[in-house]
Coordinates of C-alpha atoms in Angstrom, one line a residue:
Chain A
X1 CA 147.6 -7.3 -37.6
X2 CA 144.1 -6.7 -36.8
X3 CA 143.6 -3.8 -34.5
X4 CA 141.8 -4.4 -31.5
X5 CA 140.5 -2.1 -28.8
X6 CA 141.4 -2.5 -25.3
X7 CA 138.6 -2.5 -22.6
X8 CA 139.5 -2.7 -18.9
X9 CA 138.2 -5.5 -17.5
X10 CA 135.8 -5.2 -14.0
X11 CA 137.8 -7.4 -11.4
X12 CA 134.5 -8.9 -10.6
X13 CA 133.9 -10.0 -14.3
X14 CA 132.9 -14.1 -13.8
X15 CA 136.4 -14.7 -16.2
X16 CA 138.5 -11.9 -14.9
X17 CA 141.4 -14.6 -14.7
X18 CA 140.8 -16.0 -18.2
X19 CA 140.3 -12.4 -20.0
X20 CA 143.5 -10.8 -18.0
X21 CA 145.4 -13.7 -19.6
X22 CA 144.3 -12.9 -23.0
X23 CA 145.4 -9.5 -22.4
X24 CA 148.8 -10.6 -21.1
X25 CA 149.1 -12.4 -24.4
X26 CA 147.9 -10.1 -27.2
X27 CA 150.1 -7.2 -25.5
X28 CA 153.2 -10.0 -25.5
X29 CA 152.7 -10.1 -29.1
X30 CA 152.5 -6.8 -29.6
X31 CA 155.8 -6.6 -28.5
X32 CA 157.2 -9.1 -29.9
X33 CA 157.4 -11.7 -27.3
X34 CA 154.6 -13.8 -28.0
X35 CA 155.1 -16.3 -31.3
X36 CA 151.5 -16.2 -33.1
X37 CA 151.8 -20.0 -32.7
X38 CA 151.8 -19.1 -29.0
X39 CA 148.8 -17.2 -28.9
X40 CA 146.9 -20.5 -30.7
X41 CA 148.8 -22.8 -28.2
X42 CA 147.5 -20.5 -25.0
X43 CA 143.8 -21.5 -26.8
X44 CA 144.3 -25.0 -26.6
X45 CA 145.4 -24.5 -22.7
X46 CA 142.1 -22.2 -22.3
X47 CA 140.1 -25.2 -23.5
X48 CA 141.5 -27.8 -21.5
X49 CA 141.5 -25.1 -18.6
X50 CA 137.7 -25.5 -19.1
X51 CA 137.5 -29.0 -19.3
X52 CA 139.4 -29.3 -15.7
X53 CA 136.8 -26.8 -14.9
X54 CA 139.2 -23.6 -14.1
X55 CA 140.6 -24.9 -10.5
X56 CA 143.9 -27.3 -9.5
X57 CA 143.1 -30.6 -9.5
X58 CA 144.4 -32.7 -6.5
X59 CA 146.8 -34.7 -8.5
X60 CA 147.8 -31.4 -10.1
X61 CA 148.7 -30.0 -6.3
X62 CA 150.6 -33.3 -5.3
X63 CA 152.4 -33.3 -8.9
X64 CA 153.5 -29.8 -7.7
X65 CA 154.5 -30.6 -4.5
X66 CA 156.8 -33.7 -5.6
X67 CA 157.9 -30.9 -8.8
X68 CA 159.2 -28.5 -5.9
X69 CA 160.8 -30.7 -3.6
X70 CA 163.1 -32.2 -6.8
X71 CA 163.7 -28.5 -7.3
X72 CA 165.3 -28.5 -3.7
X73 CA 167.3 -31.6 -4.0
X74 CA 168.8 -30.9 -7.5
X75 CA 172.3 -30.2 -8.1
X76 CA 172.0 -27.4 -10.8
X77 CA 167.9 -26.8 -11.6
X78 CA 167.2 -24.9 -14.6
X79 CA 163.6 -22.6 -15.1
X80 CA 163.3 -22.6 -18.9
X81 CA 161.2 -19.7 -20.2
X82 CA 159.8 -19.3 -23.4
X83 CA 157.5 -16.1 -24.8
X84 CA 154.0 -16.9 -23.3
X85 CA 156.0 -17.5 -19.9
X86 CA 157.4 -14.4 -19.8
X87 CA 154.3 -12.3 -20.7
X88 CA 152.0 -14.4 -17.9
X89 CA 154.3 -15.0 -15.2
X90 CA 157.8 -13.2 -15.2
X91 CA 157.7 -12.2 -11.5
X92 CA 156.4 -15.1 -10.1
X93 CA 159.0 -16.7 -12.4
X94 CA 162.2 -15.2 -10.6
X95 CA 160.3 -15.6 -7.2
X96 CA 160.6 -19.9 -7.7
X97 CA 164.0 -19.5 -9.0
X98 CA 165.4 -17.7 -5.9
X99 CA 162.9 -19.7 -3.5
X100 CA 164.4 -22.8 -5.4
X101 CA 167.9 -21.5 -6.0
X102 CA 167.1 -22.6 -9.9
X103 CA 168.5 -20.7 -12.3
X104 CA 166.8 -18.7 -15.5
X105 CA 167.3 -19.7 -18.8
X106 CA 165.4 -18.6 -22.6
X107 CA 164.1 -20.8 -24.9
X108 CA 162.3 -20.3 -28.1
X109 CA 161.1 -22.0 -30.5
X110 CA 161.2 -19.0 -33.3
X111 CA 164.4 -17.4 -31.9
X112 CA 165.8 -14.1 -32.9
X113 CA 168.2 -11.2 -31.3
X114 CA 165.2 -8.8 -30.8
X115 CA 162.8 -11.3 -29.2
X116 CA 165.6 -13.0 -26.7
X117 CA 166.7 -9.4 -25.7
X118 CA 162.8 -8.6 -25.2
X119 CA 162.2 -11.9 -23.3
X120 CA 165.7 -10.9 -21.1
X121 CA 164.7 -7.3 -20.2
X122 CA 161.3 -8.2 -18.7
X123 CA 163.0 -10.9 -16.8
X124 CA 165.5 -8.4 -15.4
X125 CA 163.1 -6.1 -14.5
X126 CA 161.2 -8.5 -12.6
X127 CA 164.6 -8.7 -10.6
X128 CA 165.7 -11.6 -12.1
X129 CA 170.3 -11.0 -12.1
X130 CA 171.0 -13.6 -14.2
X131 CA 169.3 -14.9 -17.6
X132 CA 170.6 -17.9 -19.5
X133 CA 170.7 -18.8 -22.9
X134 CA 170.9 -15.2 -24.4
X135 CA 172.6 -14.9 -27.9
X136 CA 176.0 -16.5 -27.7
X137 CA 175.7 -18.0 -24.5
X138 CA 173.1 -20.3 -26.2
X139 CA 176.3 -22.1 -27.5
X140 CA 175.7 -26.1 -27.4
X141 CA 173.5 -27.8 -29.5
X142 CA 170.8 -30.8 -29.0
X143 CA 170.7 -32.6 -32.0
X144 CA 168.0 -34.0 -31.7
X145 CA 165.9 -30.8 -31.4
X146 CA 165.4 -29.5 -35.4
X147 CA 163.8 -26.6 -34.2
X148 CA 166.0 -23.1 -32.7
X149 CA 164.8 -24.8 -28.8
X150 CA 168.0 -27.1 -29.8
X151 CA 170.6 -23.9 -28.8
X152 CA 171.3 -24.3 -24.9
X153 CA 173.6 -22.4 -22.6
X154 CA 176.6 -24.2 -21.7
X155 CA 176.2 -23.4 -17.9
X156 CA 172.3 -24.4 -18.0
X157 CA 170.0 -26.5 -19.7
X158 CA 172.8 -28.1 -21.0
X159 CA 174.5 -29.7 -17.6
X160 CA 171.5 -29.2 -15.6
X161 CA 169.8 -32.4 -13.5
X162 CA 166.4 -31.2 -12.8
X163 CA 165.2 -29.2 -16.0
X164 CA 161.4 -27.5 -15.4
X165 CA 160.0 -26.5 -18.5
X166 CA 156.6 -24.9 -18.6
X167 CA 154.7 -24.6 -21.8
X168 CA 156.6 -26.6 -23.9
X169 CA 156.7 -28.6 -26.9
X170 CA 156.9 -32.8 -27.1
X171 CA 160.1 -32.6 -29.2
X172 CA 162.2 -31.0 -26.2
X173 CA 160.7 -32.5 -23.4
X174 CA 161.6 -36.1 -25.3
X175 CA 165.1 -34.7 -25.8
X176 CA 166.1 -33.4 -22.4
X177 CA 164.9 -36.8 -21.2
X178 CA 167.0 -39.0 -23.3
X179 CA 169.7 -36.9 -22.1
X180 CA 169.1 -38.2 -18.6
X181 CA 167.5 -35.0 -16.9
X182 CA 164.7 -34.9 -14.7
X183 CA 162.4 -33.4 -16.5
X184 CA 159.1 -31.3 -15.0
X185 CA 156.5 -30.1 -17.1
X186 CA 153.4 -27.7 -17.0
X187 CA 151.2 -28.1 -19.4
X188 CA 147.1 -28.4 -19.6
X189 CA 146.5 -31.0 -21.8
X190 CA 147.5 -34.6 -19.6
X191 CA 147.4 -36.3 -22.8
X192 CA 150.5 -34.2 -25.0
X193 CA 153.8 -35.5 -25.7
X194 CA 155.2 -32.8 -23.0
X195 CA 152.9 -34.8 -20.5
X196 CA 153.1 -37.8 -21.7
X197 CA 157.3 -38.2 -21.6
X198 CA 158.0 -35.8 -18.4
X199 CA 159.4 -37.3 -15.2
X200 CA 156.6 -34.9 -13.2
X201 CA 153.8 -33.5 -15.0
X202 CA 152.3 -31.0 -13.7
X203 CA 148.5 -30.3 -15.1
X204 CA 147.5 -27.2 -14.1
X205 CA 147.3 -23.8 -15.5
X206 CA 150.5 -21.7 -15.1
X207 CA 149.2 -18.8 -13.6
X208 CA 147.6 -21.2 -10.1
X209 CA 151.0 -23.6 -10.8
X210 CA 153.5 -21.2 -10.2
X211 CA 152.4 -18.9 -7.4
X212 CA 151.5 -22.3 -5.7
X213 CA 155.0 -23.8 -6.0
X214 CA 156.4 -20.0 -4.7
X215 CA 154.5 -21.2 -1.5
X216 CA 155.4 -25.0 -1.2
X217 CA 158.8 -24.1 -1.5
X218 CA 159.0 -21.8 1.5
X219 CA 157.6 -24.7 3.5
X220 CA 159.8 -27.2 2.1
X221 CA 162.9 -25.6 2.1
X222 CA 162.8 -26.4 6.3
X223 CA 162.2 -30.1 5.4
X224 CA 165.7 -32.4 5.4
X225 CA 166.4 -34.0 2.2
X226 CA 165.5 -37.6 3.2
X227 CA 161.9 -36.7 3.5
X228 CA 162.1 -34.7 0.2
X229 CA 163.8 -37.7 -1.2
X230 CA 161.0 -40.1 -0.3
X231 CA 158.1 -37.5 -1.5
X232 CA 159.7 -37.6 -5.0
X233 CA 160.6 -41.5 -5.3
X234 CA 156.8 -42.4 -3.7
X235 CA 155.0 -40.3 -6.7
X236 CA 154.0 -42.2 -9.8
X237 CA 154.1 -39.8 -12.3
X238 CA 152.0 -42.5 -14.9
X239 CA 148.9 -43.2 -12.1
X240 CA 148.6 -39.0 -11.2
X241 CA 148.2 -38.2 -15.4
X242 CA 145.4 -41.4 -15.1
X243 CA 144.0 -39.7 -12.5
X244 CA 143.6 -36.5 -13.8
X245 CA 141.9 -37.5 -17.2
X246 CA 139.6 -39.8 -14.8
X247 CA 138.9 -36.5 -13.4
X248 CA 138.1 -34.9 -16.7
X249 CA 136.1 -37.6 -17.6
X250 CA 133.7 -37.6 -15.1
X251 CA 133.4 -34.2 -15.1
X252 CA 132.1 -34.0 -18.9
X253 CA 130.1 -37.4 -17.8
X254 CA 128.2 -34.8 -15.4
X255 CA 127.7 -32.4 -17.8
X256 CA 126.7 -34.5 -19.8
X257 CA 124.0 -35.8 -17.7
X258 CA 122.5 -32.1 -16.8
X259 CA 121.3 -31.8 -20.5
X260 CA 119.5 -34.9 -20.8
Chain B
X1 CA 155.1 -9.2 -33.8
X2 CA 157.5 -12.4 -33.9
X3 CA 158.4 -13.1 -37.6
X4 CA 157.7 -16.9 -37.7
X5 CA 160.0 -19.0 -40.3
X6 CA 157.3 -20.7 -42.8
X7 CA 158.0 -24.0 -44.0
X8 CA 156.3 -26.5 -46.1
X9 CA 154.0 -29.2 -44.5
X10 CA 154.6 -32.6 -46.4
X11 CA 151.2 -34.1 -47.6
X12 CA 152.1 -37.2 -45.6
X13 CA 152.8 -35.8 -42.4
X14 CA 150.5 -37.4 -39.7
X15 CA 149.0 -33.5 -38.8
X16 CA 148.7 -32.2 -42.2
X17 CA 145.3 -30.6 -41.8
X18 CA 146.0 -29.5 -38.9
X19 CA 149.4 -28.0 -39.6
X20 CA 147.6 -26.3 -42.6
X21 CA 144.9 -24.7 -40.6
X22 CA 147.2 -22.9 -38.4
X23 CA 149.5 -22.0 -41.4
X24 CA 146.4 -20.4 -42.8
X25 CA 145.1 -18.9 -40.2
X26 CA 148.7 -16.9 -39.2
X27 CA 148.7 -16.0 -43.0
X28 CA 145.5 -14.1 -42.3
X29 CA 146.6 -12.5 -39.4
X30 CA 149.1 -10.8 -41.1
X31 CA 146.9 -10.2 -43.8
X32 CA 144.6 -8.1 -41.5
X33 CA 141.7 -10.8 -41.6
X34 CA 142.2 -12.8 -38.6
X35 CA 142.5 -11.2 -34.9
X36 CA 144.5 -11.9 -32.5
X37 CA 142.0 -13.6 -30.3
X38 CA 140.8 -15.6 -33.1
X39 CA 144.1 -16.8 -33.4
X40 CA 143.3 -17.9 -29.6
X41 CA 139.9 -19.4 -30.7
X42 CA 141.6 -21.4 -32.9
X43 CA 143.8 -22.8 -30.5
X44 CA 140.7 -23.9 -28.2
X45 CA 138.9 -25.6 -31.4
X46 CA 142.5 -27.6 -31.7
X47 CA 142.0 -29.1 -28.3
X48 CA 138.7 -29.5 -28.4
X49 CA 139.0 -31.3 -31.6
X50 CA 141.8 -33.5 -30.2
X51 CA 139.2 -34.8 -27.8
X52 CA 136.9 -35.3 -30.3
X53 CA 139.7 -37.6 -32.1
X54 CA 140.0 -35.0 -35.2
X55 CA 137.1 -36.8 -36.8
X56 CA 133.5 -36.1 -37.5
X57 CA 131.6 -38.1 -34.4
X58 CA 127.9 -39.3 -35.4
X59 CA 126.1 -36.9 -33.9
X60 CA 127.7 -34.3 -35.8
X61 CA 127.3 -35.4 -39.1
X62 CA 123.4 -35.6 -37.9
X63 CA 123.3 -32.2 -37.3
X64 CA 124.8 -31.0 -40.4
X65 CA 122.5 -32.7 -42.3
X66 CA 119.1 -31.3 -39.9
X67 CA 121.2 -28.0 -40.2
X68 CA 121.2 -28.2 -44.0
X69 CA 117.7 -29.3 -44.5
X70 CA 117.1 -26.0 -42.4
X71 CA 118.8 -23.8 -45.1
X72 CA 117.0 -25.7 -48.0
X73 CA 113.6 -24.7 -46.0
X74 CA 114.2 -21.1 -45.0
X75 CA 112.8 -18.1 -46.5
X76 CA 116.1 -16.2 -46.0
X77 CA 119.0 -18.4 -44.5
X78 CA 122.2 -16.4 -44.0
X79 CA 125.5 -17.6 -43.9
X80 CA 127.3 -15.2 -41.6
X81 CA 131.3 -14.9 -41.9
X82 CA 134.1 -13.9 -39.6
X83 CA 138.1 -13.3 -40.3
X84 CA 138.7 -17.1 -39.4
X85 CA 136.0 -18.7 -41.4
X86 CA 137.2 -16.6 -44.7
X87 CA 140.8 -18.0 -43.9
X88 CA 140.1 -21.2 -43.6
X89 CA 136.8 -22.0 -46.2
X90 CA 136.7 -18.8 -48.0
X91 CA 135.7 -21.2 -51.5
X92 CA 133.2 -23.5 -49.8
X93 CA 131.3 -21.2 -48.0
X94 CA 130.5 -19.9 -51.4
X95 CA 129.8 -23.1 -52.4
X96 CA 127.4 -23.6 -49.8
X97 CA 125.6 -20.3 -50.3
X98 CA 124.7 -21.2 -53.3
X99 CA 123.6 -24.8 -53.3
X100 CA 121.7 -24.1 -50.3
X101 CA 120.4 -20.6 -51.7
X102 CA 121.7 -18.3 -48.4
X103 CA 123.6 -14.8 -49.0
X104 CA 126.6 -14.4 -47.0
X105 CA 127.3 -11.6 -44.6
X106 CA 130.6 -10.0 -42.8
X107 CA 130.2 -9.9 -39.3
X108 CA 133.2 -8.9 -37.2
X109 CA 134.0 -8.9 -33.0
X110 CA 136.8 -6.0 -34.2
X111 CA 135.0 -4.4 -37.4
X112 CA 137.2 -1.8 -39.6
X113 CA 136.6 -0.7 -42.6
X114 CA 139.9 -2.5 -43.9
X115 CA 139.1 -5.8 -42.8
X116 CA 136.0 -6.0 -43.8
X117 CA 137.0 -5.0 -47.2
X118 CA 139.7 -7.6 -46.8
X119 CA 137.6 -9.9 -45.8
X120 CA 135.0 -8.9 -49.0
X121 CA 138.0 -9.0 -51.5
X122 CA 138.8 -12.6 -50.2
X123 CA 134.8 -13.8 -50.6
X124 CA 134.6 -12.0 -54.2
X125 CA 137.8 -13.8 -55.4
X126 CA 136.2 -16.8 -54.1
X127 CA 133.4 -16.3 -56.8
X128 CA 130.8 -14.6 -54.2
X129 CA 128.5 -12.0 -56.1
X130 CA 127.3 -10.4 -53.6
X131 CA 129.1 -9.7 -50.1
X132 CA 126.3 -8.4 -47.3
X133 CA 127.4 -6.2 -44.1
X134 CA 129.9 -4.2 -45.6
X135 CA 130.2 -0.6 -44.4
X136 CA 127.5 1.6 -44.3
X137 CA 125.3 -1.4 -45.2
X138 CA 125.5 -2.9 -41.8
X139 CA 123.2 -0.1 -40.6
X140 CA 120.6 -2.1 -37.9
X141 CA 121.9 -2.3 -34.6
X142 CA 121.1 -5.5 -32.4
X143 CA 121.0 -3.5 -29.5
X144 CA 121.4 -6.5 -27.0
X145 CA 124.8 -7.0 -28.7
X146 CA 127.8 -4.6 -26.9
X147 CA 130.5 -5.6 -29.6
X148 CA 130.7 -4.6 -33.0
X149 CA 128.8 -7.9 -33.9
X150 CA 125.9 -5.4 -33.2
X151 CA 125.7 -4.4 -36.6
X152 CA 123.8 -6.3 -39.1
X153 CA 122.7 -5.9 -42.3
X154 CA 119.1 -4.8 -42.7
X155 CA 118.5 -7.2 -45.9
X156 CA 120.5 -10.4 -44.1
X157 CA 120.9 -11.4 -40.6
X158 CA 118.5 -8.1 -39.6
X159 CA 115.8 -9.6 -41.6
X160 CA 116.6 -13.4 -42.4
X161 CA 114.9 -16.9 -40.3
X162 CA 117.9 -19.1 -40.4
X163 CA 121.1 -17.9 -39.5
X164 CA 124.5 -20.2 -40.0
X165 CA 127.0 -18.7 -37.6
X166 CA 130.5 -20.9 -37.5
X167 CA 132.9 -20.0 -35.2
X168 CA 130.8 -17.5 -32.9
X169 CA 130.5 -15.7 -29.7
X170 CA 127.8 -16.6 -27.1
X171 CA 126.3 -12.9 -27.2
X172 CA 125.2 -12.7 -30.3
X173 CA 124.0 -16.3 -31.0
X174 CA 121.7 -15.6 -27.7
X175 CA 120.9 -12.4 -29.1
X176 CA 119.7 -14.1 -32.7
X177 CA 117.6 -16.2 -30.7
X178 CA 115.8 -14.1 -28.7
X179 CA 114.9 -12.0 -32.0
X180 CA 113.1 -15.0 -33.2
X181 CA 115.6 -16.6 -35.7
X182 CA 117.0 -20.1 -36.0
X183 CA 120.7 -20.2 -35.3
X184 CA 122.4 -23.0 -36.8
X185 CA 126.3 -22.8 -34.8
X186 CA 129.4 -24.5 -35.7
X187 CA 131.7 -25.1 -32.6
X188 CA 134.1 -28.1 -31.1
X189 CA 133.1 -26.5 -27.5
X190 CA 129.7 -28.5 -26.7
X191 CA 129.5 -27.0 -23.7
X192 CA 129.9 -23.1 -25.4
X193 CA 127.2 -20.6 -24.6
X194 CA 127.0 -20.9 -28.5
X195 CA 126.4 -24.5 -28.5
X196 CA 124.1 -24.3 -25.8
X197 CA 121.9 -21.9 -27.0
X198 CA 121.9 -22.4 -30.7
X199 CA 118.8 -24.4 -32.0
X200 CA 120.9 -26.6 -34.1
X201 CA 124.7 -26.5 -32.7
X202 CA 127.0 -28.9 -34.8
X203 CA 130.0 -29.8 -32.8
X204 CA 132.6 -30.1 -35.7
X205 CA 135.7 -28.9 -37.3
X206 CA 134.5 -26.1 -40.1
X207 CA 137.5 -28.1 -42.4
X208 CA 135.2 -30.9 -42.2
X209 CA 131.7 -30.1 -41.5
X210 CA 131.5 -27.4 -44.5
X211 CA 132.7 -29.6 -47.2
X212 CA 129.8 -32.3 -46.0
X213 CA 127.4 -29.9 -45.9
X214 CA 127.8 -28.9 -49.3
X215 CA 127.3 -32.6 -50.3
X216 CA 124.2 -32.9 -48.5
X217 CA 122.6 -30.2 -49.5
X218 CA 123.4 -31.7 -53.4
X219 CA 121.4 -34.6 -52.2
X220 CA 119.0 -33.3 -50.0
X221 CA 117.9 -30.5 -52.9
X222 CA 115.7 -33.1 -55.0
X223 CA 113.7 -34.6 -51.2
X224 CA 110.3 -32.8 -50.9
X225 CA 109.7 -30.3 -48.3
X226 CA 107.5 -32.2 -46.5
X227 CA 110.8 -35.0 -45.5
X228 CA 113.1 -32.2 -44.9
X229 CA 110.7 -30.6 -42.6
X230 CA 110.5 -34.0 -40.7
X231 CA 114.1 -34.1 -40.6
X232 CA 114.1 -31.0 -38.5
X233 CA 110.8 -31.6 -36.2
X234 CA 112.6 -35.0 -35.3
X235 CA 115.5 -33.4 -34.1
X236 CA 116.2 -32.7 -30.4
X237 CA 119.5 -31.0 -30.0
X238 CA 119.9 -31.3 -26.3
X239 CA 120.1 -34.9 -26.8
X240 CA 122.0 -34.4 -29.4
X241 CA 124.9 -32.0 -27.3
X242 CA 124.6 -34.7 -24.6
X243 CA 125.5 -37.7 -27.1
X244 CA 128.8 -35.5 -27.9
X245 CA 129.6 -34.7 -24.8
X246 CA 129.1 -39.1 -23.6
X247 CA 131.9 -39.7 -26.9
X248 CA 134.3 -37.1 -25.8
X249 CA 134.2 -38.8 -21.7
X250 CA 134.2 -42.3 -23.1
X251 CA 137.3 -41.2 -25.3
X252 CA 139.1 -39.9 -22.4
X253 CA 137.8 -42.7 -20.1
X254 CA 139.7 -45.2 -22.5
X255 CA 142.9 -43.4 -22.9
X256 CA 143.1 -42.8 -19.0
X257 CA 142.6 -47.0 -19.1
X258 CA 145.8 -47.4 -21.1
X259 CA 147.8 -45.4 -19.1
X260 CA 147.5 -47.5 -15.8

């Protein structure tokens, strides 16, 4: 691999956020936990990042809200984390899962020993007790997935109701919904498979999603059920994704219009 | 980093060229010829291209064919190349430096001697005779520059009027421009610092803009100069990025429509 030198960057750098990411990334791959095909696939979510114009949309912030309160009312929620996950967001991960009382569980799409072990230890030290889905506990089998994301654990992804699966690719997503879960993604581009076949999708970068759903669940855990019930069966999941590429659109239509 | 099982992409599959892109752009990495973050630049073109609709708008193949009139005109047109562009079009980047009479010059974010040479070997095997910025050669400093793009080669981009820089940071096409030259960018971000400040900035995939190029500039060789130069004059480019950026919102405007 190409070496390539390291430069702290000034807090008050215009794309401090953006650059930190980057950062996150390369030094996940470095240690193994980042795919290569992740680092090209955290590209594409920079680009539409840009498009949305770097902030949460307000669909994006209701899709969240809805995401967390069917977190709440589910029976056995599963966090799935892949490598990009992991690098970006492992405390803020094991935050929502205890917040959410969701459980943990690894899933790659190029699995090995060394990179689930990798992927379990920075979990763990981000205070996470219990990690899914590691080596033989990865025991059953979706056919339907040909890739290594087909190995689930038994006591997670497998039985769960309410699967949220950041960063993820259209084949699983389609999968875990035939099965009959509720399925919650995160991904940046509203037009992707992921997006296109989740129950909630969620169209925001990680890094605002998650610490934002950390704070929605605090408020909501007060909330009875009935009223979390009625948040999640009001949202249309198929008029918020319309709403956000509206947003896009007129966006680049302004954009557009400053250069002529 | 995380060994990634290769396979082979069927001909046939619906994302063949894209699947083949990526495939050889994680060869280069672990060749030494590709970063990291151009791994991540790769993954931005993607989405950007999937807005697009992975084909070569109008407006693009317009400024390809201004773009190559201005390489048939110049005095000293350089083609400059980066560890992604010798990945993916090592052969017709040749091919285009010599039907439209440029030289071709290594310019690198992360410069070492071994990727450069890399970078040569590939160019060379490609049929290049002559290879510009390697090593000591890249001896003027653009001093606006604070990367290793900085260094140019005093008989190239130092001294050359028409520079072709695909796949480019915002620095250093600003920096080309303010020293006079005309920059000629390739890039599926129309709203990049590159593409804003370029004097021709062609808003297409390299994969496909390249190949077209070269078949212009075979037709375009016998026009007079006097037609070519008309070609260029006629050309405004804002209105050109602005045209690109209306297809991409008018794109997204329709598929929003079809979700609703």
């Amino acid at each position: 691999m190409v070496q390539e030198t390291k430069f702290s960057i000034p807090r008050a750098h215009p794309r401090y956020e953006s650059l930190k990411m980057r950062e996150l990334l390369i030094d996940g791959a470095d240690q193994g936990i980042v795919a290569t095909s992740g680092l090209i696939a955290h590209g594409r979510g920079e680009a539409f990042d840009y498009l949305i114009g770097e902030r949460s949309l307000r669909n994006a912030i209701e899709a969240e809200k809805v995401a967390v309160a069917s977190l709440l009312l589910a029976k056995l929620p599963v966090i799935s984390v892949n490598g990009n996950l992991a690098s970006l967001m492992a405390n803020v991960t094991v935050n929502l899962a205890e917040v959410t009382g969701s459980l943990i569980e690894v899933n790659l799409f190029y699995r090995s020993r060394a990179r689930e072990l990798a992927i379990e230890r920075v979990l763990k030290q981000s205070g996470a007790k219990r990690v899914l889905g590691i080596g033989s506990n990865a025991s059953r089998i979706i056919s339907e997935i040909s890739s290594e994301r087909r190995r689930v654990d038994p006591d997670g992804l497998f039985s769960c109701d309410v699967a949220l699966i950041p960063l993820e690719d259209g084949d699983r997503a389609t999968a875990l919904r035939k099965m009959g879960k509720q399925v919650i993604s995160i991904d940046l581009n509203p037009l992707s498979r992921t997006s296109q076949v989740a129950s909630i999708s969620i169209v925001d970068n990680i890094v605002r999603a998650f610490p934002r759903m950390v704070r929605i669940a605090k408020q909501l855990k007060s909330v009875p059920a009935s009223e979390l019930e009625a948040l999640v069966s009001r949202f249309d999941n198929q008029r918020n994704l319309a709403g956000i590429l509206e947003a896009i659109a007129s966006r680049l239509t302004r954009l557009g219009e400053n250069h002529q």
